[in-house]
Amino acid sequence: MPTDEALTLINAFEVPTGKLDESILNWEQGRNFLQKQPGYISTALHQSITDDARFRLINIAKWESVETFTAAIKKMHAEPGSSKVEGLLPNPALYTVIRRD
Amino acid sequence: MPTDEALTLINAFEVPTGKLDESILNWEQGRNFLQKQPGYISTALHQSITDDARFRLINIAKWESVETFTAAIKKMHAEPGSSKVEGLLPNPALYTVIRRD
């Protein structure tokens, strides 16, 4: 599937004060797992340029299909020892582009 | 400035039930104005593939600088007759990529 027609995962994170570095490390652990799974295409973690943004971190990733993404997330959650950051609130959902300019 | 080093505006919209089409029209009006302003590079409006996502619409746009983006938004808000969608809640902020794979 061409990248332009791929699904986009957008995950906007509400990061508790003082937990930015820990949250990035936590995200990297997830990325290390997910980038090896079938259907993964690419990812880009965005950080807000000011510290008062509601979402300090937003991940934008490409996946080939709903099925491969869902399977990868399920597999990740079944892994033992995955760490959590207290108070870190993710908002993941899958998107397609409806307007482009 | 190369696109890769450009700023990314990410605007996650909470869209009231039944207001999706109206919100897209409203976004198009804003885009029509902003795409003519100095510093604008590109934009892509994303819609969630399921209707239960917290953010039904997320806009991801490239701008050359904080200054051009801020000036464009200020100019847009000063325009007479810009419409609003009742209950539509935007969450705009500027981002840079800190991890890419």
CSV table of C-alpha atoms in Angstrom, one decimal:
chain,number,residue,atom,x,y,z
A,1,MET,CA,0.0,0.0,0.0
A,2,PRO,CA,1.4,3.4,-0.9
A,3,THR,CA,2.2,5.6,2.1
A,4,ASP,CA,-0.2,8.2,1.0
A,5,GLU,CA,-3.1,5.8,1.3
A,6,ALA,CA,-1.9,4.4,4.6
A,7,LEU,CA,-3.7,4.8,7.8
A,8,THR,CA,-2.5,7.4,10.2
A,9,LEU,CA,-2.3,6.7,13.9
A,10,ILE,CA,-2.4,10.0,15.9
A,11,ASN,CA,-1.8,9.8,19.6
A,12,ALA,CA,-2.1,13.0,21.6
A,13,PHE,CA,-0.6,12.7,25.0
A,14,GLU,CA,-1.5,14.7,28.1
A,15,VAL,CA,1.8,14.7,30.0
A,16,PRO,CA,1.9,15.4,33.7
A,17,THR,CA,4.1,18.3,34.9
A,18,GLY,CA,7.7,17.1,35.4
A,19,LYS,CA,7.1,13.8,33.5
A,20,LEU,CA,8.2,14.8,30.0
A,21,ASP,CA,11.5,13.0,29.8
A,22,GLU,CA,10.0,9.9,31.4
A,23,SER,CA,7.1,9.9,29.0
A,24,ILE,CA,9.5,10.2,26.0
A,25,LEU,CA,11.5,7.2,27.3
A,26,ASN,CA,8.3,5.3,27.7
A,27,TRP,CA,7.2,6.1,24.2
A,28,GLU,CA,10.6,4.9,22.9
A,29,GLN,CA,10.0,1.5,24.5
A,30,GLY,CA,6.7,1.2,22.7
A,31,ARG,CA,8.2,2.3,19.4
A,32,ASN,CA,11.0,-0.2,19.7
A,33,PHE,CA,8.4,-3.0,20.0
A,34,LEU,CA,6.0,-1.7,17.4
A,35,GLN,CA,8.5,-0.9,14.7
A,36,LYS,CA,9.3,-4.6,14.4
A,37,GLN,CA,5.6,-5.6,13.9
A,38,PRO,CA,4.0,-6.4,10.5
A,39,GLY,CA,2.2,-3.4,9.0
A,40,TYR,CA,4.4,-0.7,10.7
A,41,ILE,CA,5.5,1.9,8.2
A,42,SER,CA,6.9,5.0,10.1
A,43,THR,CA,6.5,7.2,13.1
A,44,ALA,CA,7.3,10.7,14.2
A,45,LEU,CA,7.0,11.9,17.8
A,46,HIS,CA,6.2,15.7,18.0
A,47,GLN,CA,6.9,17.9,21.0
A,48,SER,CA,5.1,21.2,21.6
A,49,ILE,CA,7.4,24.2,21.3
A,50,THR,CA,5.8,25.7,24.4
A,51,ASP,CA,5.3,23.9,27.8
A,52,ASP,CA,1.7,25.2,28.2
A,53,ALA,CA,0.2,23.1,25.3
A,54,ARG,CA,-2.6,20.7,26.4
A,55,PHE,CA,-0.7,17.9,24.5
A,56,ARG,CA,3.0,18.2,25.1
A,57,LEU,CA,3.6,15.1,22.9
A,58,ILE,CA,1.8,13.9,19.8
A,59,ASN,CA,2.8,10.8,17.9
A,60,ILE,CA,1.9,10.5,14.2
A,61,ALA,CA,2.6,7.1,12.7
A,62,LYS,CA,1.7,5.3,9.5
A,63,TRP,CA,0.3,1.7,9.5
A,64,GLU,CA,-0.7,-0.4,6.6
A,65,SER,CA,-4.1,-1.4,8.0
A,66,VAL,CA,-6.4,-1.5,10.9
A,67,GLU,CA,-5.8,-5.2,11.3
A,68,THR,CA,-2.0,-5.0,11.6
A,69,PHE,CA,-2.2,-2.0,13.9
A,70,THR,CA,-4.7,-3.7,16.2
A,71,ALA,CA,-2.8,-6.9,16.3
A,72,ALA,CA,0.5,-5.1,17.1
A,73,ILE,CA,-1.1,-3.2,20.0
A,74,LYS,CA,-2.7,-6.3,21.4
A,75,LYS,CA,0.7,-8.1,21.3
A,76,MET,CA,2.4,-5.2,23.0
A,77,HIS,CA,-0.1,-5.1,25.8
A,78,ALA,CA,0.4,-8.8,26.4
A,79,GLU,CA,4.2,-8.4,26.8
A,80,PRO,CA,5.4,-8.7,30.4
A,81,GLY,CA,7.2,-5.8,32.0
A,82,SER,CA,6.0,-2.9,29.9
A,83,SER,CA,6.3,0.2,32.1
A,84,LYS,CA,3.8,2.9,32.7
A,85,VAL,CA,4.1,6.6,33.5
A,86,GLU,CA,1.8,7.8,36.3
A,87,GLY,CA,-0.7,10.2,35.0
A,88,LEU,CA,0.3,10.0,31.4
A,89,LEU,CA,-2.9,10.1,29.3
A,90,PRO,CA,-2.8,8.9,25.7
A,91,ASN,CA,-5.5,9.5,23.1
A,92,PRO,CA,-4.8,7.1,20.2
A,93,ALA,CA,-7.1,6.8,17.2
A,94,LEU,CA,-6.7,5.9,13.5
A,95,TYR,CA,-7.3,8.5,10.8
A,96,THR,CA,-7.4,9.1,7.1
A,97,VAL,CA,-6.8,12.4,5.3
A,98,ILE,CA,-10.0,13.9,4.0
A,99,ARG,CA,-8.6,17.3,2.8
A,100,ARG,CA,-5.1,18.0,1.6
A,101,ASP,CA,-3.5,21.2,0.2
B,1,MET,CA,13.3,26.6,5.1
B,2,PRO,CA,13.1,22.9,4.1
B,3,THR,CA,9.7,21.3,4.9
B,4,ASP,CA,11.4,18.8,7.2
B,5,GLU,CA,12.6,21.6,9.5
B,6,ALA,CA,9.3,23.5,9.3
B,7,LEU,CA,7.0,23.9,12.3
B,8,THR,CA,4.0,21.6,12.5
B,9,LEU,CA,0.7,23.0,13.7
B,10,ILE,CA,-1.4,20.2,15.1
B,11,ASN,CA,-5.0,21.0,15.9
B,12,ALA,CA,-7.1,18.3,17.5
B,13,PHE,CA,-10.8,19.1,17.3
B,14,GLU,CA,-13.5,17.8,19.7
B,15,VAL,CA,-16.6,17.8,17.4
B,16,PRO,CA,-20.1,17.8,18.9
B,17,THR,CA,-22.4,14.9,17.9
B,18,GLY,CA,-24.1,15.7,14.6
B,19,LYS,CA,-21.7,18.6,13.8
B,20,LEU,CA,-19.1,16.9,11.7
B,21,ASP,CA,-20.1,18.2,8.3
B,22,GLU,CA,-20.5,21.7,9.6
B,23,SER,CA,-17.1,21.5,11.3
B,24,ILE,CA,-15.4,20.5,8.1
B,25,LEU,CA,-17.0,23.4,6.2
B,26,ASN,CA,-15.9,25.7,9.0
B,27,TRP,CA,-12.3,24.3,8.8
B,28,GLU,CA,-12.4,24.8,5.0
B,29,GLN,CA,-13.2,28.5,5.4
B,30,GLY,CA,-10.2,28.9,7.7
B,31,ARG,CA,-8.0,27.0,5.3
B,32,ASN,CA,-9.1,29.2,2.4
B,33,PHE,CA,-7.9,32.2,4.3
B,34,LEU,CA,-4.7,30.8,5.9
B,35,GLN,CA,-3.4,29.2,2.7
B,36,LYS,CA,-3.0,32.7,1.2
B,37,GLN,CA,-0.9,34.0,4.1
B,38,PRO,CA,2.9,34.4,4.2
B,39,GLY,CA,4.6,31.4,5.8
B,40,TYR,CA,1.9,28.8,5.0
B,41,ILE,CA,3.4,25.6,3.5
B,42,SER,CA,0.7,22.8,3.5
B,43,THR,CA,-2.2,21.3,5.4
B,44,ALA,CA,-3.9,17.9,5.8
B,45,LEU,CA,-7.2,17.5,7.6
B,46,HIS,CA,-7.6,14.0,9.2
B,47,GLN,CA,-10.9,12.4,10.1
B,48,SER,CA,-11.0,9.4,12.5
B,49,ILE,CA,-12.1,6.2,10.9
B,50,THR,CA,-14.5,5.5,13.8
B,51,ASP,CA,-17.1,7.9,15.2
B,52,ASP,CA,-16.1,7.3,18.9
B,53,ALA,CA,-12.7,8.9,18.7
B,54,ARG,CA,-12.3,11.8,21.2
B,55,PHE,CA,-11.0,13.9,18.3
B,56,ARG,CA,-13.0,13.3,15.2
B,57,LEU,CA,-10.9,15.8,13.2
B,58,ILE,CA,-7.2,16.6,13.5
B,59,ASN,CA,-5.5,19.1,11.3
B,60,ILE,CA,-1.7,18.8,10.6
B,61,ALA,CA,-0.2,21.8,8.9
B,62,LYS,CA,3.3,23.1,8.1
B,63,TRP,CA,4.3,26.7,8.7
B,64,GLU,CA,7.6,28.4,8.1
B,65,SER,CA,7.9,30.0,11.5
B,66,VAL,CA,6.1,30.9,14.7
B,67,GLU,CA,5.9,34.5,13.6
B,68,THR,CA,4.2,33.9,10.3
B,69,PHE,CA,1.7,31.5,11.9
B,70,THR,CA,0.9,33.9,14.7
B,71,ALA,CA,0.4,36.8,12.3
B,72,ALA,CA,-1.9,34.8,10.1
B,73,ILE,CA,-4.1,33.6,13.0
B,74,LYS,CA,-4.3,37.2,14.3
B,75,LYS,CA,-5.3,38.5,10.9
B,76,MET,CA,-7.9,35.7,10.5
B,77,HIS,CA,-9.5,36.5,13.8
B,78,ALA,CA,-9.7,40.2,12.9
B,79,GLU,CA,-11.7,39.3,9.7
B,80,PRO,CA,-15.4,40.2,9.9
B,81,GLY,CA,-18.0,37.5,9.4
B,82,SER,CA,-16.0,34.4,10.3
B,83,SER,CA,-18.4,31.7,11.4
B,84,LYS,CA,-18.3,29.5,14.4
B,85,VAL,CA,-19.6,26.0,15.1
B,86,GLU,CA,-21.4,25.7,18.4
B,87,GLY,CA,-19.5,23.4,20.8
B,88,LEU,CA,-16.6,22.8,18.4
B,89,LEU,CA,-13.5,22.8,20.6
B,90,PRO,CA,-10.1,23.2,18.9
B,91,ASN,CA,-6.7,22.5,20.6
B,92,PRO,CA,-4.1,24.1,18.4
B,93,ALA,CA,-0.4,24.1,19.2
B,94,LEU,CA,2.9,24.2,17.4
B,95,TYR,CA,5.3,21.3,17.4
B,96,THR,CA,8.7,20.1,16.2
B,97,VAL,CA,9.6,16.4,15.6
B,98,ILE,CA,11.9,15.1,18.3
B,99,ARG,CA,12.0,11.4,17.2
B,100,ARG,CA,11.6,10.0,13.7
B,101,ASP,CA,11.8,6.5,12.3
